[in-house]
Each structure stands twice: as C-alpha cells, then as structure tokens.
mmCIF file of C-alpha atoms in Angstrom:
data_model
loop_
_atom_site.group_PDB
_atom_site.id
_atom_site.type_symbol
_atom_site.label_atom_id
_atom_site.label_comp_id
_atom_site.label_asym_id
_atom_site.label_seq_id
_atom_site.Cartn_x
_atom_site.Cartn_y
_atom_site.Cartn_z
ATOM 1 C CA UNK A 161 0.374 -0.356 0.522
ATOM 2 C CA UNK A 162 1.142 3.464 -1.076
ATOM 3 C CA UNK A 163 1.936 5.987 1.833
ATOM 4 C CA UNK A 164 0.330 10.253 0.562
ATOM 5 C CA UNK A 165 2.847 12.616 2.604
ATOM 6 C CA UNK A 166 1.436 16.240 2.886
ATOM 7 C CA UNK A 167 3.609 19.129 3.079
ATOM 8 C CA UNK A 168 1.747 22.746 4.466
ATOM 9 C CA UNK A 169 3.739 25.883 2.988
ATOM 10 C CA UNK A 170 2.052 29.066 3.077
ATOM 11 C CA UNK A 171 -1.725 27.610 2.563
ATOM 12 C CA UNK A 172 -1.546 25.555 0.314
ATOM 13 C CA UNK A 173 -0.780 21.600 0.354
ATOM 14 C CA UNK A 174 1.147 19.801 -1.079
ATOM 15 C CA UNK A 175 1.033 16.172 -2.037
ATOM 16 C CA UNK A 176 3.779 14.531 -2.854
ATOM 17 C CA UNK A 177 2.832 10.127 -3.948
ATOM 18 C CA UNK A 178 6.403 9.214 -3.170
ATOM 19 C CA UNK A 179 6.074 5.669 -3.430
ATOM 20 C CA UNK A 180 7.619 4.293 -0.908
ATOM 21 C CA UNK A 181 7.921 0.457 0.183
ATOM 22 C CA UNK A 182 8.284 -2.401 -0.710
ATOM 23 C CA UNK A 183 8.271 -2.179 -4.705
ATOM 24 C CA UNK A 184 10.838 1.223 -4.714
ATOM 25 C CA UNK A 185 13.253 -1.265 -2.171
ATOM 26 C CA UNK A 186 12.086 -4.231 -4.390
ATOM 27 C CA UNK A 187 14.635 -2.295 -7.282
ATOM 28 C CA UNK A 188 17.376 -3.685 -7.875
ATOM 29 C CA UNK A 189 19.159 -0.815 -9.531
ATOM 30 C CA UNK A 190 19.175 2.198 -7.544
ATOM 31 C CA UNK A 191 19.222 4.496 -10.851
ATOM 32 C CA UNK A 192 15.396 3.517 -11.543
ATOM 33 C CA UNK A 193 14.484 5.297 -8.202
ATOM 34 C CA UNK A 194 16.513 8.634 -9.087
ATOM 35 C CA UNK A 195 14.331 10.069 -11.737
ATOM 36 C CA UNK A 196 11.390 9.710 -8.723
ATOM 37 C CA UNK A 197 12.875 11.528 -6.828
ATOM 38 C CA UNK A 198 14.478 13.679 -8.394
ATOM 39 C CA UNK A 199 11.157 14.795 -10.023
ATOM 40 C CA UNK A 200 9.856 15.460 -5.519
ATOM 41 C CA UNK A 201 12.056 17.676 -4.941
ATOM 42 C CA UNK A 202 11.726 19.592 -8.055
ATOM 43 C CA UNK A 203 7.928 20.195 -6.957
ATOM 44 C CA UNK A 204 9.207 21.224 -3.883
ATOM 45 C CA UNK A 205 11.696 23.954 -4.662
ATOM 46 C CA UNK A 206 8.966 25.354 -7.291
ATOM 47 C CA UNK A 207 6.555 24.776 -4.944
ATOM 48 C CA UNK A 208 8.635 27.298 -1.818
ATOM 49 C CA UNK A 209 9.938 29.442 -5.077
ATOM 50 C CA UNK A 210 6.076 30.866 -5.366
ATOM 51 C CA UNK A 211 5.232 31.057 -2.159
ATOM 52 C CA UNK A 212 0.583 31.791 -1.179
ATOM 53 C CA UNK A 213 -1.669 30.875 -4.888
ATOM 54 C CA UNK A 214 -4.011 33.046 -5.119
ATOM 55 C CA UNK A 215 -6.373 30.021 -5.943
ATOM 56 C CA UNK A 216 -6.202 28.970 -2.712
ATOM 57 C CA UNK A 217 -9.560 31.685 -1.399
ATOM 58 C CA UNK A 218 -8.950 30.558 2.386
ATOM 59 C CA UNK A 219 -6.473 31.377 2.487
ATOM 60 C CA UNK A 220 -4.661 34.398 -0.672
ATOM 61 C CA UNK A 221 -4.143 37.500 1.011
ATOM 62 C CA UNK A 222 -5.580 40.615 0.885
ATOM 63 C CA UNK A 223 -2.539 41.378 -1.572
ATOM 64 C CA UNK A 224 -4.227 39.651 -4.365
ATOM 65 C CA UNK A 225 -7.050 41.729 -4.629
ATOM 66 C CA UNK A 226 -7.393 43.312 -7.772
ATOM 67 C CA UNK A 227 -8.845 45.639 -6.354
ATOM 68 C CA UNK A 228 -6.197 49.049 -4.437
ATOM 69 C CA UNK A 229 -6.925 49.142 -1.474
ATOM 70 C CA UNK A 230 -7.167 52.992 0.257
ATOM 71 C CA UNK A 231 -2.883 52.930 0.905
ATOM 72 C CA UNK A 232 -3.102 51.986 -2.756
ATOM 73 C CA UNK A 233 -5.350 55.212 -3.973
ATOM 74 C CA UNK A 234 -4.295 57.828 -4.178
ATOM 75 C CA UNK A 235 -5.082 60.527 -1.958
ATOM 76 C CA UNK A 236 -5.115 64.089 -3.776
ATOM 77 C CA UNK A 237 -8.966 65.201 -5.457
ATOM 78 C CA UNK A 238 -9.409 67.279 -8.124
ATOM 79 C CA UNK A 239 -10.284 70.987 -7.251
ATOM 80 C CA UNK A 240 -13.473 72.664 -8.306
ATOM 81 C CA UNK A 241 -13.199 74.819 -10.737
ATOM 82 C CA UNK A 242 -14.254 78.683 -9.244
ATOM 83 C CA UNK A 243 -17.454 80.234 -10.974
ATOM 84 C CA UNK A 244 -16.048 83.490 -13.460
ATOM 85 C CA UNK A 245 -16.198 85.720 -10.847
ATOM 86 C CA UNK A 246 -15.713 89.455 -13.495
ATOM 87 C CA UNK A 247 -13.079 91.183 -10.832
ATOM 88 C CA UNK A 248 -14.779 94.880 -9.883
ATOM 89 C CA UNK A 249 -12.280 97.706 -12.165
ATOM 90 C CA UNK A 250 -10.970 99.991 -10.126
ATOM 91 C CA UNK A 251 -11.477 104.024 -10.367
ATOM 92 C CA UNK A 252 -8.533 106.213 -9.058
ATOM 93 C CA UNK A 253 -9.102 110.412 -8.615
ATOM 94 C CA UNK A 254 -4.589 110.628 -9.191
ATOM 95 C CA UNK A 255 -5.432 114.237 -8.296
ATOM 96 C CA UNK A 256 -5.530 116.664 -6.321
ATOM 97 C CA UNK A 257 -4.664 114.030 -3.445
ATOM 98 C CA UNK A 258 -6.780 113.926 -0.092
ATOM 99 C CA UNK A 259 -6.812 117.707 1.512
ATOM 100 C CA UNK A 260 -4.147 119.340 -0.462
ATOM 101 C CA UNK A 261 -4.552 122.830 -1.555
ATOM 102 C CA UNK A 262 -4.595 123.998 -5.123
ATOM 103 C CA UNK A 263 -5.240 126.597 -7.534
ATOM 104 C CA UNK A 264 -8.042 126.904 -9.984
ATOM 105 C CA UNK A 265 -7.752 125.521 -12.546
ATOM 106 C CA UNK A 266 -7.670 122.753 -10.662
ATOM 107 C CA UNK A 267 -6.711 119.799 -13.035
ATOM 108 C CA UNK A 268 -7.797 116.805 -12.366
ATOM 109 C CA UNK A 269 -6.230 113.694 -12.975
ATOM 110 C CA UNK A 270 -7.620 110.129 -12.979
ATOM 111 C CA UNK A 271 -7.978 106.360 -14.069
ATOM 112 C CA UNK A 272 -9.403 103.229 -14.288
ATOM 113 C CA UNK A 273 -9.331 99.733 -15.306
ATOM 114 C CA UNK A 274 -12.208 100.290 -17.057
ATOM 115 C CA UNK A 275 -12.602 99.965 -20.128
ATOM 116 C CA UNK A 276 -13.644 103.433 -20.696
ATOM 117 C CA UNK A 277 -14.051 105.045 -24.062
ATOM 118 C CA UNK A 278 -16.503 108.658 -25.397
ATOM 119 C CA UNK A 279 -19.808 107.707 -25.103
ATOM 120 C CA UNK A 280 -20.537 108.480 -28.814
ATOM 121 C CA UNK A 281 -18.787 106.343 -29.710
ATOM 122 C CA UNK A 282 -20.257 103.625 -28.320
ATOM 123 C CA UNK A 283 -18.250 100.790 -27.589
ATOM 124 C CA UNK A 284 -19.893 97.953 -26.348
ATOM 125 C CA UNK A 285 -19.243 97.860 -22.140
ATOM 126 C CA UNK A 286 -17.318 100.917 -22.142
ATOM 127 C CA UNK A 287 -18.007 103.287 -19.554
ATOM 128 C CA UNK A 288 -16.713 107.691 -19.021
ATOM 129 C CA UNK A 289 -15.293 110.398 -16.168
ATOM 130 C CA UNK A 290 -18.475 111.663 -14.028
ATOM 131 C CA UNK A 291 -17.236 114.406 -12.052
ATOM 132 C CA UNK A 292 -19.192 115.726 -9.546
ATOM 133 C CA UNK A 293 -17.756 119.263 -7.471
ATOM 134 C CA UNK A 294 -19.689 119.803 -4.036
ATOM 135 C CA UNK A 295 -22.769 117.670 -5.735
ATOM 136 C CA UNK A 296 -23.442 115.744 -2.249
ATOM 137 C CA UNK A 297 -25.544 113.610 -2.476
ATOM 138 C CA UNK A 298 -24.649 112.772 -6.380
ATOM 139 C CA UNK A 299 -26.069 109.731 -8.292
ATOM 140 C CA UNK A 300 -26.781 106.497 -7.003
ATOM 141 C CA UNK A 301 -25.977 103.713 -9.506
ATOM 142 C CA UNK A 302 -27.778 102.040 -12.355
ATOM 143 C CA UNK A 303 -29.621 106.364 -12.510
ATOM 144 C CA UNK A 304 -29.608 108.806 -15.431
ATOM 145 C CA UNK A 305 -26.586 110.700 -14.554
ATOM 146 C CA UNK A 306 -27.867 114.505 -16.002
ATOM 147 C CA UNK A 307 -25.951 116.815 -18.921
ATOM 148 C CA UNK A 308 -26.474 119.916 -18.681
ATOM 149 C CA UNK A 309 -26.152 120.306 -14.212
ATOM 150 C CA UNK A 310 -23.538 123.096 -13.103
ATOM 151 C CA UNK A 311 -21.112 121.163 -11.178
ATOM 152 C CA UNK A 312 -21.533 117.578 -13.141
ATOM 153 C CA UNK A 313 -19.097 116.823 -15.798
ATOM 154 C CA UNK A 314 -18.936 114.026 -19.008
ATOM 155 C CA UNK A 315 -15.271 113.480 -20.521
ATOM 156 C CA UNK A 316 -13.147 110.375 -21.160
ATOM 157 C CA UNK A 317 -9.935 111.867 -21.494
ATOM 158 C CA UNK A 318 -7.751 110.865 -18.511
ATOM 159 C CA UNK A 319 -6.997 114.686 -17.431
ATOM 160 C CA UNK A 320 -9.858 117.690 -16.947
ATOM 161 C CA UNK A 321 -9.092 120.859 -15.738
ATOM 162 C CA UNK A 322 -11.340 122.511 -13.847
ATOM 163 C CA UNK A 323 -12.363 126.066 -12.883
ATOM 164 C CA UNK A 324 -13.282 126.171 -9.378
ATOM 165 C CA UNK A 325 -13.977 129.317 -6.762
ATOM 166 C CA UNK A 326 -11.837 129.732 -3.579
ATOM 167 C CA UNK A 327 -12.879 127.534 -0.442
ATOM 168 C CA UNK A 328 -13.120 123.750 0.838
ATOM 169 C CA UNK A 329 -14.979 121.644 -2.421
ATOM 170 C CA UNK A 330 -15.445 118.164 -2.672
ATOM 171 C CA UNK A 331 -14.742 116.117 -5.832
ATOM 172 C CA UNK A 332 -16.472 112.763 -6.446
ATOM 173 C CA UNK A 333 -16.550 110.808 -9.257
ATOM 174 C CA UNK A 334 -18.127 107.979 -11.208
ATOM 175 C CA UNK A 335 -18.790 106.562 -14.105
ATOM 176 C CA UNK A 336 -21.056 106.385 -16.477
ATOM 177 C CA UNK A 337 -22.408 103.582 -20.157
ATOM 178 C CA UNK A 338 -22.684 105.728 -22.823
ATOM 179 C CA UNK A 339 -26.125 106.256 -22.062
ATOM 180 C CA UNK A 340 -24.841 108.856 -19.425
ATOM 181 C CA UNK A 341 -26.276 105.962 -16.390
ATOM 182 C CA UNK A 342 -24.634 105.687 -13.643
ATOM 183 C CA UNK A 343 -22.168 102.194 -13.412
ATOM 184 C CA UNK A 344 -23.534 100.015 -10.543
ATOM 185 C CA UNK A 345 -20.905 100.067 -7.046
ATOM 186 C CA UNK A 346 -21.222 96.395 -7.908
ATOM 187 C CA UNK A 347 -18.138 97.160 -10.492
ATOM 188 C CA UNK A 348 -16.682 100.776 -9.934
ATOM 189 C CA UNK A 349 -16.571 102.487 -6.320
ATOM 190 C CA UNK A 350 -16.865 106.293 -6.171
ATOM 191 C CA UNK A 351 -14.509 107.639 -5.483
ATOM 192 C CA UNK A 352 -13.862 111.277 -3.403
ATOM 193 C CA UNK A 353 -11.185 113.961 -2.494
ATOM 194 C CA UNK A 354 -11.843 116.866 -0.285
ATOM 195 C CA UNK A 355 -9.753 120.554 -1.653
ATOM 196 C CA UNK A 356 -8.900 123.565 -0.583
ATOM 197 C CA UNK A 357 -9.197 126.146 -3.391
ATOM 198 C CA UNK A 358 -6.891 129.491 -2.861
ATOM 199 C CA UNK A 359 -6.448 132.349 -4.684
ATOM 200 C CA UNK A 360 -2.927 132.024 -6.422
ATOM 201 C CA UNK A 361 0.110 134.770 -5.536
ATOM 202 C CA UNK A 362 1.094 137.378 -7.133
ATOM 203 C CA UNK A 363 4.750 135.675 -8.069
ATOM 204 C CA UNK A 364 2.360 132.804 -9.950
#
C-alpha cells in the first residue's frame, strides 16, 4: 500500500506522492528510483519559490485582490474650478490729493481699469468719467447722470481742468455708460477727495 505525505506551505497543501514501499525496496537498480526522487524535489522547490497562491481562496491575502486598497489609492482630489466672477473695476483720482491745497484752474487726473471710451463712439460695455463738484448726494448707481446740471462734468480723457472758486470743495468721480447711466457700485466704486482752493499768489 502507498503512503501519501502532505507538506503544508503558506496555506497551500502540496501532495507529494512518492512510492515508498516494497516496490522501491525491491528495485535492483538504484538508477530507476533516482528520477522519481529528483522530480519530487523539483516540485517541492518550485512550490516554495511561489509562496501563497491567489487561487487558494481560503488562505489568499489581501495583496491578491485586484481592487486597490486605501493605501494604494491617491490621496489627492481634483479641485473644483470656481465660477467665473468679473473683477470689480478700479477707479482713482490721482490728482488733486486728499486735503491738498490747490489753485484754480484745478487739474483733475483720473484713472480706471474699466474700458473707457467716449459715449458717441458707442463702444459696447464701455464707460466714461463723470465728476461731481460739491454734489452730495450725487447720482445713485443705475440712475441717469444729468447732462446739463452745473457742477456735473462728462469726459473720456484722463485729465479735466475745472474753474473752481476759492474755498473747500468735494470732488466725486464715478463711471457712466454710453447712455450716461451710472455704473453700479458693484462694478466700480465712487471715489472722492476734499480739496482747498486758494487764490494764486502774485508771483504766480
């Protein structure tokens, strides 16, 4: 009767059926048994080199899984693109400066990052400058700026010369569209400076 010896290796059972019994002992030539022993040793060596088999569903480790685990997955996620929000245009009175003492005529220098063009050109989405001198309150956003009211000036250049009498005065700068409707505060804030106008000295 043949005996079967099982070798447990990493969760896989290797059955080595080696004929150990009267049949081998009765062999007169040892060379006949040698190939059987060599074959068994080769099978044993190959099994040891492979380790645990993924086909052994009872004892297979997590490394055999085709699904990446949390340690394999990327920790970064794509950042959502923020909505396209139009930046607010800047509006600035570069001269005269706040609290400055000046003489008449007063040169008002302005600047803006908004698209500026004369209203008669009718450039889409363009605006032009409007200055209020001592007009407080002045025209609110979304309302039409008067065209023929004293102390209200419309222009598209970066400078404007004003004849202002001596004394304390407030200059307010806003933007208006091609129809002279004031641009809302959400697009361009109104800016203002307080100045003092004096009589020029005799040397001037």
